[in-house]
Every structure is written in structure tokens, then in C-alpha cells.
Tab-separated table of C-alpha atoms in Angstrom:
chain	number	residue	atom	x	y	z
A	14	UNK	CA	-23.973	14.991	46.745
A	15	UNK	CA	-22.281	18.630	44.939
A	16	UNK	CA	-19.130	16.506	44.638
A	17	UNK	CA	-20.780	13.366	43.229
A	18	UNK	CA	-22.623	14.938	40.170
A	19	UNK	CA	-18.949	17.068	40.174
A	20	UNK	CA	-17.159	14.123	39.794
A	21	UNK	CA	-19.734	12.589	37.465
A	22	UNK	CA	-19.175	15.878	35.197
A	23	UNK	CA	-15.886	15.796	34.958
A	24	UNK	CA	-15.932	12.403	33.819
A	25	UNK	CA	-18.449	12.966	30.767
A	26	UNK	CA	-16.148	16.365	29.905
A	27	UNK	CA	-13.025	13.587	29.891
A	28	UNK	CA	-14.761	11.361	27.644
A	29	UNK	CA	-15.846	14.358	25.627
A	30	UNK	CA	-12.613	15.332	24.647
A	31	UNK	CA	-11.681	12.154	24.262
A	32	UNK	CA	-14.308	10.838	21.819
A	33	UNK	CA	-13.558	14.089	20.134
A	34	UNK	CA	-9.145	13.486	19.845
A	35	UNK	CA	-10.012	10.296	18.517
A	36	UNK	CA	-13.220	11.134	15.986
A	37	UNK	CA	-10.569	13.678	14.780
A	38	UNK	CA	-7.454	11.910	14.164
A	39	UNK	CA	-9.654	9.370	11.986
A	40	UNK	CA	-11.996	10.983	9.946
A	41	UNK	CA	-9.980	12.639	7.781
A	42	UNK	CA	-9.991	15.690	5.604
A	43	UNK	CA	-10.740	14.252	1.658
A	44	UNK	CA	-14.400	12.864	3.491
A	45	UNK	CA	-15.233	16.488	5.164
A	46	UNK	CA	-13.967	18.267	2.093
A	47	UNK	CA	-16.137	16.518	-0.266
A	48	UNK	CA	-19.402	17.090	1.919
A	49	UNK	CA	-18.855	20.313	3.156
A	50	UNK	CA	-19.197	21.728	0.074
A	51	UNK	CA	-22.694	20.564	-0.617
A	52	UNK	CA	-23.661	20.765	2.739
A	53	UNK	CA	-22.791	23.423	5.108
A	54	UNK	CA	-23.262	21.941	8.535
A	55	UNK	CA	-19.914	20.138	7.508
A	56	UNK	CA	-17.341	23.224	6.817
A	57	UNK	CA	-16.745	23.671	10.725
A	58	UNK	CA	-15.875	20.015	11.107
A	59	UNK	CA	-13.729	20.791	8.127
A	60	UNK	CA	-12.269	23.812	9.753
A	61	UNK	CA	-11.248	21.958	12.908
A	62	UNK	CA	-10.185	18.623	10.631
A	63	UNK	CA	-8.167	20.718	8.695
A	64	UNK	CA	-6.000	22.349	12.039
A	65	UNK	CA	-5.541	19.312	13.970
A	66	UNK	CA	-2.294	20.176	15.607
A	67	UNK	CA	-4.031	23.880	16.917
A	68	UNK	CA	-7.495	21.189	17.767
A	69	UNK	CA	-5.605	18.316	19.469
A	70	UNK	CA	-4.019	20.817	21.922
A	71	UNK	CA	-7.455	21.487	23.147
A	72	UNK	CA	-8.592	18.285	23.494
A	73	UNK	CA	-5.673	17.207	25.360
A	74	UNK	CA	-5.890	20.486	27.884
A	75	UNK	CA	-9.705	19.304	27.915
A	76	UNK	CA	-8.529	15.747	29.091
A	77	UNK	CA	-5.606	17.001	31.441
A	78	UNK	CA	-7.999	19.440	33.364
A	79	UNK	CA	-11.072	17.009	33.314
A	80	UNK	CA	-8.968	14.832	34.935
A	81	UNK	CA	-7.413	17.000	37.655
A	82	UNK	CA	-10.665	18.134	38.772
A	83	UNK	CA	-12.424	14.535	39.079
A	84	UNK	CA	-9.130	13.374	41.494
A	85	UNK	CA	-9.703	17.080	43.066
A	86	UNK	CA	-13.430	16.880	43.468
A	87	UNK	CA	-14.611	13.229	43.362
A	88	UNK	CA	-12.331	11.283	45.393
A	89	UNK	CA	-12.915	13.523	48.652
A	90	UNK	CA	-16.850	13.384	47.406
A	91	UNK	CA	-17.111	9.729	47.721
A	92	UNK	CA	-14.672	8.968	50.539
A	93	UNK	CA	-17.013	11.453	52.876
A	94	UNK	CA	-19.609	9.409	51.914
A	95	UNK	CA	-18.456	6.276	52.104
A	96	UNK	CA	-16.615	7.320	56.055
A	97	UNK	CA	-20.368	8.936	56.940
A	98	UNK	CA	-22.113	5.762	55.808
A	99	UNK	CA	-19.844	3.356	57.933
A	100	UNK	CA	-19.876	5.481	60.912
A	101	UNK	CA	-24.110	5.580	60.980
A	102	UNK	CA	-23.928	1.548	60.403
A	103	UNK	CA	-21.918	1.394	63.328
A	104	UNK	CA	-22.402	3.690	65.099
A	105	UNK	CA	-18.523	4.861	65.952
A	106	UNK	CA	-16.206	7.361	65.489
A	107	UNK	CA	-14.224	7.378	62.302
A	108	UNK	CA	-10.635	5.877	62.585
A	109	UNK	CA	-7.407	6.469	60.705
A	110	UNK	CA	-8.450	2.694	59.682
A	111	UNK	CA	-11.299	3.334	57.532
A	112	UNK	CA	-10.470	6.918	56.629
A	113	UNK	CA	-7.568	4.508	54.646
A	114	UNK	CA	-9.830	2.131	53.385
A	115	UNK	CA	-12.287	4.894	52.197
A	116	UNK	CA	-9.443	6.192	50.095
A	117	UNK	CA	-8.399	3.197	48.330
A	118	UNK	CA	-12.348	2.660	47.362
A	119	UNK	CA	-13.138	5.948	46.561
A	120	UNK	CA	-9.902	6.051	43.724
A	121	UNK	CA	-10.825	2.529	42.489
A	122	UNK	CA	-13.906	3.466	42.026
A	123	UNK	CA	-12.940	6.593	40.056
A	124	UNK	CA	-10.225	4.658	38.582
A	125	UNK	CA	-13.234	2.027	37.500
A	126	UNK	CA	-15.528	4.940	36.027
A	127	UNK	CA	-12.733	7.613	34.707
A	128	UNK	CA	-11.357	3.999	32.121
A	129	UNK	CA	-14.746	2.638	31.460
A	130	UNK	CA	-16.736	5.906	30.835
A	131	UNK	CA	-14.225	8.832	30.329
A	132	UNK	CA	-11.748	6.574	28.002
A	133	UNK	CA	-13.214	3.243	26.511
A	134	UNK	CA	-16.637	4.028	25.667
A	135	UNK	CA	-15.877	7.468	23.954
A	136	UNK	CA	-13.033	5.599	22.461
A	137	UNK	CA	-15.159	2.941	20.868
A	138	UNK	CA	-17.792	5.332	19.761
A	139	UNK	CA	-15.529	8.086	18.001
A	140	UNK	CA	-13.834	5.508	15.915
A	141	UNK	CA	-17.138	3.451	14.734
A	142	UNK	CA	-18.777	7.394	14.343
A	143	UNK	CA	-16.006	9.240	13.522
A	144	UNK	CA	-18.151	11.676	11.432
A	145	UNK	CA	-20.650	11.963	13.633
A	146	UNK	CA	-18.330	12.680	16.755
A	147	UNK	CA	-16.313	15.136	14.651
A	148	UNK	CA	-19.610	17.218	13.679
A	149	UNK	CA	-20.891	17.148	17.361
A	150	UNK	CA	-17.436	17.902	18.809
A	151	UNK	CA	-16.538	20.902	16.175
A	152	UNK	CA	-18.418	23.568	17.396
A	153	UNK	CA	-17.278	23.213	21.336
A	154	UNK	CA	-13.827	22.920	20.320
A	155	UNK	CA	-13.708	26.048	18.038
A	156	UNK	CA	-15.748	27.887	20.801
A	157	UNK	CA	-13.250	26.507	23.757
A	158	UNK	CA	-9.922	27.439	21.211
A	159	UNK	CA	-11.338	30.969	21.419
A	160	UNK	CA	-11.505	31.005	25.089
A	161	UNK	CA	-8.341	29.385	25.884
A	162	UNK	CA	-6.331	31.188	22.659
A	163	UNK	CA	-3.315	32.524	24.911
A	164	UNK	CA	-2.451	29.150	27.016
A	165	UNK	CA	-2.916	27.039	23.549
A	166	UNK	CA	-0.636	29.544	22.048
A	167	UNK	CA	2.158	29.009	24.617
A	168	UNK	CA	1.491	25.110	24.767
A	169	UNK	CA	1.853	24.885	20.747
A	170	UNK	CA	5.194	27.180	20.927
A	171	UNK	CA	6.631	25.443	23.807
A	172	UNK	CA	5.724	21.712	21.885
A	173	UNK	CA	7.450	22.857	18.399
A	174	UNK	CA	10.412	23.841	20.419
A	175	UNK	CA	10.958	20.654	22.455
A	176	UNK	CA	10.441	18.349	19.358
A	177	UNK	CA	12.737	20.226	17.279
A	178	UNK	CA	15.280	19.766	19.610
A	179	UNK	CA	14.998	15.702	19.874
A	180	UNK	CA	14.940	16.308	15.745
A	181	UNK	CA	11.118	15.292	15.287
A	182	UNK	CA	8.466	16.773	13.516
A	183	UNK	CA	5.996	19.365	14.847
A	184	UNK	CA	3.374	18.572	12.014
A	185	UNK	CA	0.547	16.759	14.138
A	186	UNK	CA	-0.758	16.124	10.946
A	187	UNK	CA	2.070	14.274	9.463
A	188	UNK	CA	1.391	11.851	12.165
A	189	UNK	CA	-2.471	10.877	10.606
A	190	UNK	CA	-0.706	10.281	6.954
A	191	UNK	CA	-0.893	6.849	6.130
A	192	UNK	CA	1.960	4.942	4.166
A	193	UNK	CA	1.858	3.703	0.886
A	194	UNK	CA	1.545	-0.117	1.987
A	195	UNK	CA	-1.051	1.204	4.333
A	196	UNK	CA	-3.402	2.821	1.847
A	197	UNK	CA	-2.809	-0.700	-0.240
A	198	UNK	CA	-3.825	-2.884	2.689
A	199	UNK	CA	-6.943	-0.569	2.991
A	200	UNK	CA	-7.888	-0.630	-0.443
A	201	UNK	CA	-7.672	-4.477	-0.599
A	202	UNK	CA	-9.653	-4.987	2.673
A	203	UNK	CA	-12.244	-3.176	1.225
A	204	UNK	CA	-12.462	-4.639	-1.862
A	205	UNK	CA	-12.719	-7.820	-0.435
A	206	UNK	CA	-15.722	-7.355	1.413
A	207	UNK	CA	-17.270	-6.697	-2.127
A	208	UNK	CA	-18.776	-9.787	-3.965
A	209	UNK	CA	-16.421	-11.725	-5.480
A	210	UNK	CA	-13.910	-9.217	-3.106
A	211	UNK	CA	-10.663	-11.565	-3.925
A	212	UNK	CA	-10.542	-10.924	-7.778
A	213	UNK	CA	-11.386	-7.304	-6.754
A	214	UNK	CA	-8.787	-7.043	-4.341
A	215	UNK	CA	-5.990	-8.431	-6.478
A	216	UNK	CA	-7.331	-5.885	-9.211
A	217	UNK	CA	-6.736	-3.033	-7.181
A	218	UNK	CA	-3.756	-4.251	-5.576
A	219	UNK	CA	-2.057	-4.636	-9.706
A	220	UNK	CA	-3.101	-1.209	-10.270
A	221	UNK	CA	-1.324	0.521	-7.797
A	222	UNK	CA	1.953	-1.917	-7.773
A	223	UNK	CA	1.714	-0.891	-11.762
A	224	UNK	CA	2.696	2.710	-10.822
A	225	UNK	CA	5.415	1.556	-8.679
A	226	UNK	CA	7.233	-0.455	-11.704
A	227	UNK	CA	9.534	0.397	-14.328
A	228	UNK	CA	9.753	-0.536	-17.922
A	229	UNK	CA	12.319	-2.832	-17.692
A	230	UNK	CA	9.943	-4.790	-14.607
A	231	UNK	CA	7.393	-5.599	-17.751
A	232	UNK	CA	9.367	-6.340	-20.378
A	233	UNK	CA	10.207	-8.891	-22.772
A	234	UNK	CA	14.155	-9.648	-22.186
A	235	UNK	CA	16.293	-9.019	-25.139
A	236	UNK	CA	17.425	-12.776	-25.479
A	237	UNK	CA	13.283	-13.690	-25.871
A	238	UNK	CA	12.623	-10.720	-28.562
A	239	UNK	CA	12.395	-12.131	-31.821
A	240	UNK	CA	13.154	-9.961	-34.865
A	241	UNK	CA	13.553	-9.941	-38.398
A	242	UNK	CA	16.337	-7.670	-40.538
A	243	UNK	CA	14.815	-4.881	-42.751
A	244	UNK	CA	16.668	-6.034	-45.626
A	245	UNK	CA	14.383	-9.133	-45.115
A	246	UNK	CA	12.327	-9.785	-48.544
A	247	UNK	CA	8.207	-10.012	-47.858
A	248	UNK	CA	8.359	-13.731	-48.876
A	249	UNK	CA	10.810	-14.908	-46.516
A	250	UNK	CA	9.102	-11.913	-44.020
A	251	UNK	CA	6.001	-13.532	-44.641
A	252	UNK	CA	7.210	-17.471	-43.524
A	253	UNK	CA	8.913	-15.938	-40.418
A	254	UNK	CA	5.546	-14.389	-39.288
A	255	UNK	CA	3.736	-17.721	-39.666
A	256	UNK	CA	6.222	-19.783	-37.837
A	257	UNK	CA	6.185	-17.840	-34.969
A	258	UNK	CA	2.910	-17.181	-35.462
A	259	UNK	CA	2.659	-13.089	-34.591
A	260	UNK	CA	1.288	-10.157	-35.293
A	261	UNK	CA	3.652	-7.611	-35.090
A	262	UNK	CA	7.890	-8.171	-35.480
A	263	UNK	CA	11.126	-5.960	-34.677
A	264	UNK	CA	12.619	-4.508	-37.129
A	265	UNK	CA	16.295	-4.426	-37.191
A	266	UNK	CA	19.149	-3.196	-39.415
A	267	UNK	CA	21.553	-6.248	-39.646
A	268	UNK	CA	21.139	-8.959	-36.993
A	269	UNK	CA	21.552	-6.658	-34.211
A	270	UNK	CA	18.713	-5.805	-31.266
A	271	UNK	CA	20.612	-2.190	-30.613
A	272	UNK	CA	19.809	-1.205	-34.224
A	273	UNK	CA	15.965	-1.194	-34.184
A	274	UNK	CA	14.500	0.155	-36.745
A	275	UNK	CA	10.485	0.134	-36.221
A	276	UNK	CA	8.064	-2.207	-36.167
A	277	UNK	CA	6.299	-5.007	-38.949
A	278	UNK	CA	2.334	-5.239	-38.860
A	279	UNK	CA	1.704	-8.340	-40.186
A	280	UNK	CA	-1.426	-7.112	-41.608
A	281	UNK	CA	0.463	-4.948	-43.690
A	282	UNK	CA	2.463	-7.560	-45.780
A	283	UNK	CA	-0.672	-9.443	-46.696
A	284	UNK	CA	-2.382	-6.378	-47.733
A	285	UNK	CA	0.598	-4.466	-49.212
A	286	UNK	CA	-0.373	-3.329	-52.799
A	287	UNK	CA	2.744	-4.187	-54.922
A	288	UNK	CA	2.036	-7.771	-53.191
A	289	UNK	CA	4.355	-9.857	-50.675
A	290	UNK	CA	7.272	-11.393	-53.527
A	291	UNK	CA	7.695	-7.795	-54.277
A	292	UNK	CA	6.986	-5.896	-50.509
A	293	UNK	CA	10.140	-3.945	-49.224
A	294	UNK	CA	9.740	-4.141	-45.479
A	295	UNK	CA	11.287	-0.462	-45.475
A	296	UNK	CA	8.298	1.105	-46.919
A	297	UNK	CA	6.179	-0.788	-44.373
A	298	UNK	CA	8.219	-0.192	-41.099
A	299	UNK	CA	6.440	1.557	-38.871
A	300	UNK	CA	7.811	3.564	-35.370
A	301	UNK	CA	8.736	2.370	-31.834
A	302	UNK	CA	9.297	3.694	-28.931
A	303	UNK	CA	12.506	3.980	-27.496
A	304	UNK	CA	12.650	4.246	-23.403
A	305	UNK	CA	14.890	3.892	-20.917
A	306	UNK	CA	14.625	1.112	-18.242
A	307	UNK	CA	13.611	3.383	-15.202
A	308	UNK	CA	10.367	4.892	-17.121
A	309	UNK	CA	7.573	4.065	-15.082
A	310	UNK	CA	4.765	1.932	-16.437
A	311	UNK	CA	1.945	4.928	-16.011
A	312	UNK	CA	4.231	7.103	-17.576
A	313	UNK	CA	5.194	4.819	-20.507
A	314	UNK	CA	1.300	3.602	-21.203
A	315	UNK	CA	0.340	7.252	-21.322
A	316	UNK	CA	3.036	7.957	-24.033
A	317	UNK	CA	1.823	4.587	-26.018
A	318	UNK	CA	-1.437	6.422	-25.778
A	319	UNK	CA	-0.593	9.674	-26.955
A	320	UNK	CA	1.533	8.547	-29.825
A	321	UNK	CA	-0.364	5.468	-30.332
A	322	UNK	CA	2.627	3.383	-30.708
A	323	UNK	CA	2.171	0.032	-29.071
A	324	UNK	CA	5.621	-1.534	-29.021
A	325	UNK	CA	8.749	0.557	-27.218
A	326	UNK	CA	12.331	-0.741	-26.834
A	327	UNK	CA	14.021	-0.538	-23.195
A	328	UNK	CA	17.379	0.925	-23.283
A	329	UNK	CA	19.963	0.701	-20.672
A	330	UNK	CA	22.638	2.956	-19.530
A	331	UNK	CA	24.936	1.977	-22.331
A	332	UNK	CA	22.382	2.855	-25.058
A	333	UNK	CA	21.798	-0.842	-25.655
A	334	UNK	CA	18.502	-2.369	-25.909
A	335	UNK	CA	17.288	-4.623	-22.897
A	336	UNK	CA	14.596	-5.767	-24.406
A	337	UNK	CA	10.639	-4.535	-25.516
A	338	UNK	CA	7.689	-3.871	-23.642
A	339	UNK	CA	4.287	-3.740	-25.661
A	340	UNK	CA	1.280	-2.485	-25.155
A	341	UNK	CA	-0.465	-6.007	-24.010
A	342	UNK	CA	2.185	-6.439	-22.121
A	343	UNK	CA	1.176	-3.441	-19.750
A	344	UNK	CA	-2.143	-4.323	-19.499
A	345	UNK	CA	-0.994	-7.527	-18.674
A	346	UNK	CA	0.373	-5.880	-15.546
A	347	UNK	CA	-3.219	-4.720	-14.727
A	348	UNK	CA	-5.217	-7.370	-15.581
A	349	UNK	CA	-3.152	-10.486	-15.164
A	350	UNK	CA	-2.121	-12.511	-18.035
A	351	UNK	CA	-3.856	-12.080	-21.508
A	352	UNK	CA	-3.908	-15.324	-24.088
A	353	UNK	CA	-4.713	-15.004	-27.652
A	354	UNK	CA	-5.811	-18.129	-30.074
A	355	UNK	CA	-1.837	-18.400	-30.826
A	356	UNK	CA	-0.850	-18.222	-27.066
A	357	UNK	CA	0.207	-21.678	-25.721
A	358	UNK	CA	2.839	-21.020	-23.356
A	359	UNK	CA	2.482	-23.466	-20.123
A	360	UNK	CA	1.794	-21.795	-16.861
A	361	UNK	CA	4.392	-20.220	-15.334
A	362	UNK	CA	4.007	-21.694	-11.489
A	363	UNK	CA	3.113	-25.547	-11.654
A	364	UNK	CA	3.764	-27.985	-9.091
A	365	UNK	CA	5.322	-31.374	-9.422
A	366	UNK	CA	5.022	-34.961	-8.362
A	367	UNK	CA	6.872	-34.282	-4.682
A	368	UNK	CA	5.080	-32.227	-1.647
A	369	UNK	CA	5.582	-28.707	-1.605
A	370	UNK	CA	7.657	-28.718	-4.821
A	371	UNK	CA	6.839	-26.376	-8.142
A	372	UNK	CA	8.122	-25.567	-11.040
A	373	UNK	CA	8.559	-21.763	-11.810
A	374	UNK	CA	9.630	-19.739	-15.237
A	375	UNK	CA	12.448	-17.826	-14.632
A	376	UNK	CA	10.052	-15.216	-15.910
A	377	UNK	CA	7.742	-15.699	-12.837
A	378	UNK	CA	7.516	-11.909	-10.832
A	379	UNK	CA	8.296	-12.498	-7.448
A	380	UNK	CA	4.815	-11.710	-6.201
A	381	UNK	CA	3.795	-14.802	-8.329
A	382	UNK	CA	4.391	-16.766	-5.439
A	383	UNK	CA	2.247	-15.243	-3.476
A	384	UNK	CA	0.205	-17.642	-5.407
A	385	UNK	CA	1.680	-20.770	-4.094
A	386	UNK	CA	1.408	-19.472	-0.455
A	387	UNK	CA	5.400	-18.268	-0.456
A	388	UNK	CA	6.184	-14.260	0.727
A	389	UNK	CA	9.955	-13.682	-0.289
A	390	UNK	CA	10.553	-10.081	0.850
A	391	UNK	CA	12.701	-8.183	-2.493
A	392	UNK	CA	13.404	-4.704	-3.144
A	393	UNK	CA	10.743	-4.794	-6.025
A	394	UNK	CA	7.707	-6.652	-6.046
A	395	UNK	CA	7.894	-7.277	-10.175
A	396	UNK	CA	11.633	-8.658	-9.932
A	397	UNK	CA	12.296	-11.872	-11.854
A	398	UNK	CA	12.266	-15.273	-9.713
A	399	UNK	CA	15.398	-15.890	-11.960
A	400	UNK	CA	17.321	-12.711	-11.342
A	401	UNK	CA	16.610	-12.681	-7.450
A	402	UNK	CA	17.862	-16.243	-7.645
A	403	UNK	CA	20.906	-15.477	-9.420
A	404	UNK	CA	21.825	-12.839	-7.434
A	405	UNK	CA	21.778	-14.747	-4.646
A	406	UNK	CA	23.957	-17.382	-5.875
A	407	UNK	CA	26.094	-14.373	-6.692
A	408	UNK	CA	27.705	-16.117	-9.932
A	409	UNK	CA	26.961	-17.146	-13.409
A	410	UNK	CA	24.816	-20.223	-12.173
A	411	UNK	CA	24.943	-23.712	-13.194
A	412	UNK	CA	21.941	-26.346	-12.975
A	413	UNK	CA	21.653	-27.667	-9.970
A	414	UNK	CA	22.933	-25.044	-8.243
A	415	UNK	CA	20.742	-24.299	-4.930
A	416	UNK	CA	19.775	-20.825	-2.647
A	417	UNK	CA	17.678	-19.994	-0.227
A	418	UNK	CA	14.693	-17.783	-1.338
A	419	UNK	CA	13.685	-17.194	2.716
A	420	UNK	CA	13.281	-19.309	5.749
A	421	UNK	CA	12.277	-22.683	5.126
A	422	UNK	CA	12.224	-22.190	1.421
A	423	UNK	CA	14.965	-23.560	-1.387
A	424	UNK	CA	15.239	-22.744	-5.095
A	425	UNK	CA	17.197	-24.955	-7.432
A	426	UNK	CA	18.353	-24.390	-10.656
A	427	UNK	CA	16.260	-26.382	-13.030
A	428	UNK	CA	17.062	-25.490	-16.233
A	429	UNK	CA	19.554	-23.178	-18.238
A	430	UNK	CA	19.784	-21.535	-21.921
A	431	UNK	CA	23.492	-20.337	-21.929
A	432	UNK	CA	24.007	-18.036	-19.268
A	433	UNK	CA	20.909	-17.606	-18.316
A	434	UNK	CA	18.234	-19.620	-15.913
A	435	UNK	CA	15.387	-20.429	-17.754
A	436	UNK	CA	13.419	-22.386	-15.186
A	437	UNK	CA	13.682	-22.515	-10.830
A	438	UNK	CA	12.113	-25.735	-8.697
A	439	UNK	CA	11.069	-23.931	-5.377
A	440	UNK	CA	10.980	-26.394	-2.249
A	441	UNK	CA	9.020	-25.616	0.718
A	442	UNK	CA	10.444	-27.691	3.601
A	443	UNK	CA	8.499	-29.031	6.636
A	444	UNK	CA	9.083	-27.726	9.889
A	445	UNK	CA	12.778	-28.564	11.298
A	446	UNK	CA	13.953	-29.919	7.967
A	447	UNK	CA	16.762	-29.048	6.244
């Protein structure tokens, strides 16, 4: 009976240290550190959190030698019992017969209780009370660390050196860092749960892809960016403004986009004191930005806040300008397109008489799709439908012209403006067609 409640021991230590490996691995540090400091019952979880290499060597000595002394104790415990039991029933000897059989019972039933109660069940209740398990496990562990100091010492050396050698890492913790797609997939799970959890999720989702993207991801392409010359008079100024129907122009000196000069408020020429037949756009020019294409999006909106300049000009590695990226145009990123009451421009995804067929603006970010139920796997998330597509084709395109985006999706060439596609029809075909 001794080796019963032995073996019975030894498997709540194993699930013990268990429950406690896995309640550690997944609670977490930023949690702990936050309540700990309001509440002090939390620092020692903290403490242990914190060391989780020096804490999982204990729990896995705390496993190892849990489990040696159940096969020790409790398998010779419940085959004596179960060879006693048979030989009262019948009365005769034990034979090498059943001293066989009461083997193979007595490990499948340890086998049976050591999974179910020592592994599973801990398992399962460390990772749905993670916190919980971590505070009840802290203060055994710390207290079993200062017992077993020496041997933990020479299994933590003798680990470091055998993962160096096969070139791994000996940070435990490094292991319980989650990557940046992971933290995203987390974020957006939760949000979802939230009422009206999709337009949550996306909304988190745009904010951190925005401080993965570069200026020239958001901009306005130099071959779109309208602009006026400075030597432009207010009247004609004036006309330009109302045709196009903005708010704000580039300013240029000549005809050319790599000699920006500022910026025209419209606002300005209307209210302009010496009135608009006699305005000089130079004494009304006000300041851009000027950026190169790599700038990151966080970095650049912080610097449109600080200066409080709302229109920058990407420059490439030549000095050139690539095109502008305003202000609305980076909350745009965040938010998802903005209209004004002068904003007509069609959608940018539409689909078309045929099945599984759209229409896309060259414009479209590749993630776009996402929209239409299409995952086409680029090296940025923000790049252009049109420049992916042309650099597949991997020359100056023509229309008609015809790529595959990813398995069991084509994208045609639909329309062109000079060298440049203006406009892709994406084909999703059935199952075995071609």
C-alpha cells in the first residue's frame, strides 16, 4: 500500500513540474511586471519569470526524477499486488506466467496515469491558468533551486556547452520570443473577438504594417503628381486649381518634378492681399519636405508633425524625385481610404461581367487583394499590383500581356499610359483549369 500512495506521489510531483514548465513558458514577463509592482505577492513569480533558463532546469530535473521514482516505486507496488490478488483467487502458486502478465498491467497502468494525470491535465490547466500556476509554482521552485544549486549549476554549464557546439543558442528565453507575424496574428485574433472585431482587426493590423513601410510604399508616383511652375501668374494659378479641383499644388521651377520648389495653398491665392491678377506665387510658396524613399512611414509622419509640413517629396538614389507623399496620404495607410467632396476616383478592386474576374488599379497594394479572397506572397505587403506584375513579366509590358500572380491565379495587362500599366484584370481559375 507504501508503494501505491509512492507511486501516486510521484505522479502529482510530475504533473507539478509540469503544470509549472508550461505556466512559465506562457505567461510572460510584461503581465508579471506590470502587477508586481502594485501588488507584491507577484514579484517572486516575476523573479522566477524573469530566469527561465536557471527555472526550466528545475522543472525538468523535477520531471526526470518524478519519473524515475514512479517506474522505481510503482510498477513493483502494483505488480505485488496484482500477483498476491491472483494467487488468493486461485488459490496457486505464482508462475513466471502471470509474474509477466502482472508486469505488462502494472506499466500500462502507470503508463495510463503518469499521461493522463502527470502530463495532460497539468498541461491543460497551466496554459488556461498560466498566472495562477506561475504564482502557486514560484515559491517551490525558488525554494527547490536553492536546494539543488550545485547539480543545476553543472546541468546549465554542461547545456550552454553542448548547444554552442551544434551553433544554437543557450538563451532559453529567446525560445518564448514571439515573431513579428506572430504578435500580428495575436493582436488581430483578439481584436476580433471585440464587437464589430473585423473592422478592429484590420485597424490594428494597418497600424503595425504602417511601421513596416517606406515612403516610397505610400506615395503618389511622380507621373500622377500634378504641379504648376512658380513663374505661374495667380490668374492662370487660380484656373489650374479649379480644374483639378485641389487644395494644395507643387511648386516647381520650370516644368521639371526634380526642381520643387514648395508648396501652393489654395487658400492663399484667394485671400492674398495684392489680389489673384496681381499674386506672385513666389511670395506665397510655402516648404516641403524632401525624403528619401527608404524613410519609414512612423518616422516621416512624426517629422510632418514636428515641422508641420504636410506634403514631402520622395527622392531616389539619383537625387530625383519619385514622387510625393502627403499627410492624408499616411493616414490613409491607417485608416483606409479617405474621400473628400472633390474625390471621385472609382474603386480600385471591382469585378467584371465573367466569374472570378476583377478589375484592379495598378495602384492597388498587394494586400488589397486580400479583399477579393487572393493571398499573393511579395517581399512587401504595400507593393504595387502593377510593379509586382511588371516585374514578373520582366519587360516593358504591353496590353495583353499575361503572368501568373500565384497558383491558380492570372493577371493581364488591361490597360497602359506609355510605359507604364495603369490597370491589371486578375483571373481566378477553377480547379484543374488552365
Amino acid at each position: 500500500m507504501l508503494g501505491l500512495l509512492a507511486a501516486v506521489l510521484f505522479i502529482a510531483l510530475n504533473g507539478f513540474f509540469v503544470a509549472a514548465e508550461f505556466a512559465l513558458v506562457k505567461v510572460g514577463t510584461t503581465n508579471l511586471s506590470a502587477k508586481s509592482k502594485r501588488d507584491p505577492k507577484f514579484q517572486r513569480a516575476e523573479l522566477v519569470v524573469s530566469n527561465l533558463e536557471r527555472y526550466l532546469s528545475v522543472t525538468q530535473l523535477g520531471i526526470t526524477l518524478a519519473s524515475l521514482g514512479l517506474g522505481w516505486v510503482g510498477e513493483p507496488a502494483i505488480e505485488h499486488l496484482f500477483v498476491a490478488a491472483v494467487a488468493k483467487a486461485t488459490g496457486h502458486e505464482p508462475n513466471q506466467a502471470l509474474t509477466i502478465a502482472a508486469t505488462a498491467i502494472a506499466l500500462t497502468l502507470l503508463t495510463f496515469g503518469h499521461v493522463l494525470f502527470g502530463e495532460l491535465i497539468p498541461k491543460l490547466i497551466a496554459i488556461q491558468k498560466s498566472e495562477e500556476t506561475a504564482l502557486s509554482a514560484a515559491g517551490p521552485l525558488h525554494l527547490i533551486f536553492v536546494v539543488f544549486r550545485p547539480l543545476l549549476f553543472v546541468l546549465e554549464a554542461s547545456t550552454k556547452v553542448l548547444l554552442r557546439a551544434l551553433g544554437m543558442s543557450a538563451d532559453a528565453a529567446s525560445e518564448g520570443k514571439l515573431s513579428e507575424e506572430e504578435v500580428i496574428g495575436i493582436l488581430v485574433a483578439s481584436a476580433q473577438k471585440a464587437p464589430e472585431g473585423k473592422h478592429k482587426a484590420e485597424l490594428v493590423e494597418r497600424v503595425i504594417r504602417f511601421s513596416q513601410r517606406a515612403a516610397r510604399h505610400a506615395m503618389v508616383p511622380r507621373v500622377d503628381v500634378k504641379s504648376i511652375p512658380i513663374e505661374t501668374t495667380g490668374k492662370e494659378a487660380v484656373k489650374i486649381l479649379r480644374d483639378l479641383q485641389y487644395s494644395r499644388i507643387v511648386l516647381t521651377k520650370g516644368r521639371s518634378l526634380d526642381e520643387v520648389a514648395g508648396y501652393l495653398y489654395a487658400k492663399d491665392v484667394f485671400l492674398s492681399e495684392s489680389g489673384i491678377e496681381n499674386v506672385h506665387l513666389d511670395t506665397l510658396r510655402r516648404d516641403v519636405l524632401f525624403v528619401p524613399e527608404q524613410k519609414g512611414l512612423l518616422d516621416l509622419l512624426r517629422e510632418m508633425q514636428k515641422t508641420q509640413i504636410p506634403i514631402a517629396v520622395v527622392v531616389d538614389e539619383y537625387g530625383g524625385s519619385s514622387g510625393i507623399v502627403t499627410l492624408e496620404d499616411l493616414l490613409e495607410e491607417i485608416v483606409g481610404e479617405i474621400r473628400d467632396e472633390f474625390d471621385e476616383e472609382p474603386a480600385r478592386i471591382s469585378r467584371v461581367g465573367e466569374t472570378n474576374a476583377w478589375d484592379v488599379d495598378a495602384r492597388a497594394a498587394m494586400e488589397e487583394l486580400r479583399a477579393i479572397g487572393i493571398e499573393v506572397k511579395a517581399d512587401v505587403a504595400a507593393e504595387a499590383v502593377g510593379s509586382i506584375v511588371q516585374e514578373r513579366i520582366g519587360r516593358i509590358p504591353h496590353t495583353g500581356d499575361k503572368t501568373d500572380l500565384c497558383p491558380g491565379v492570372t493577371a493581364e495587362v488591361s490597360g497602359m499610359s506609355r510605359r507604364r500599366i495603369t490597370s491589371v484584370r486578375i483571373r481566378v481559375l477553377p480547379e484543374g483549369g488552365a
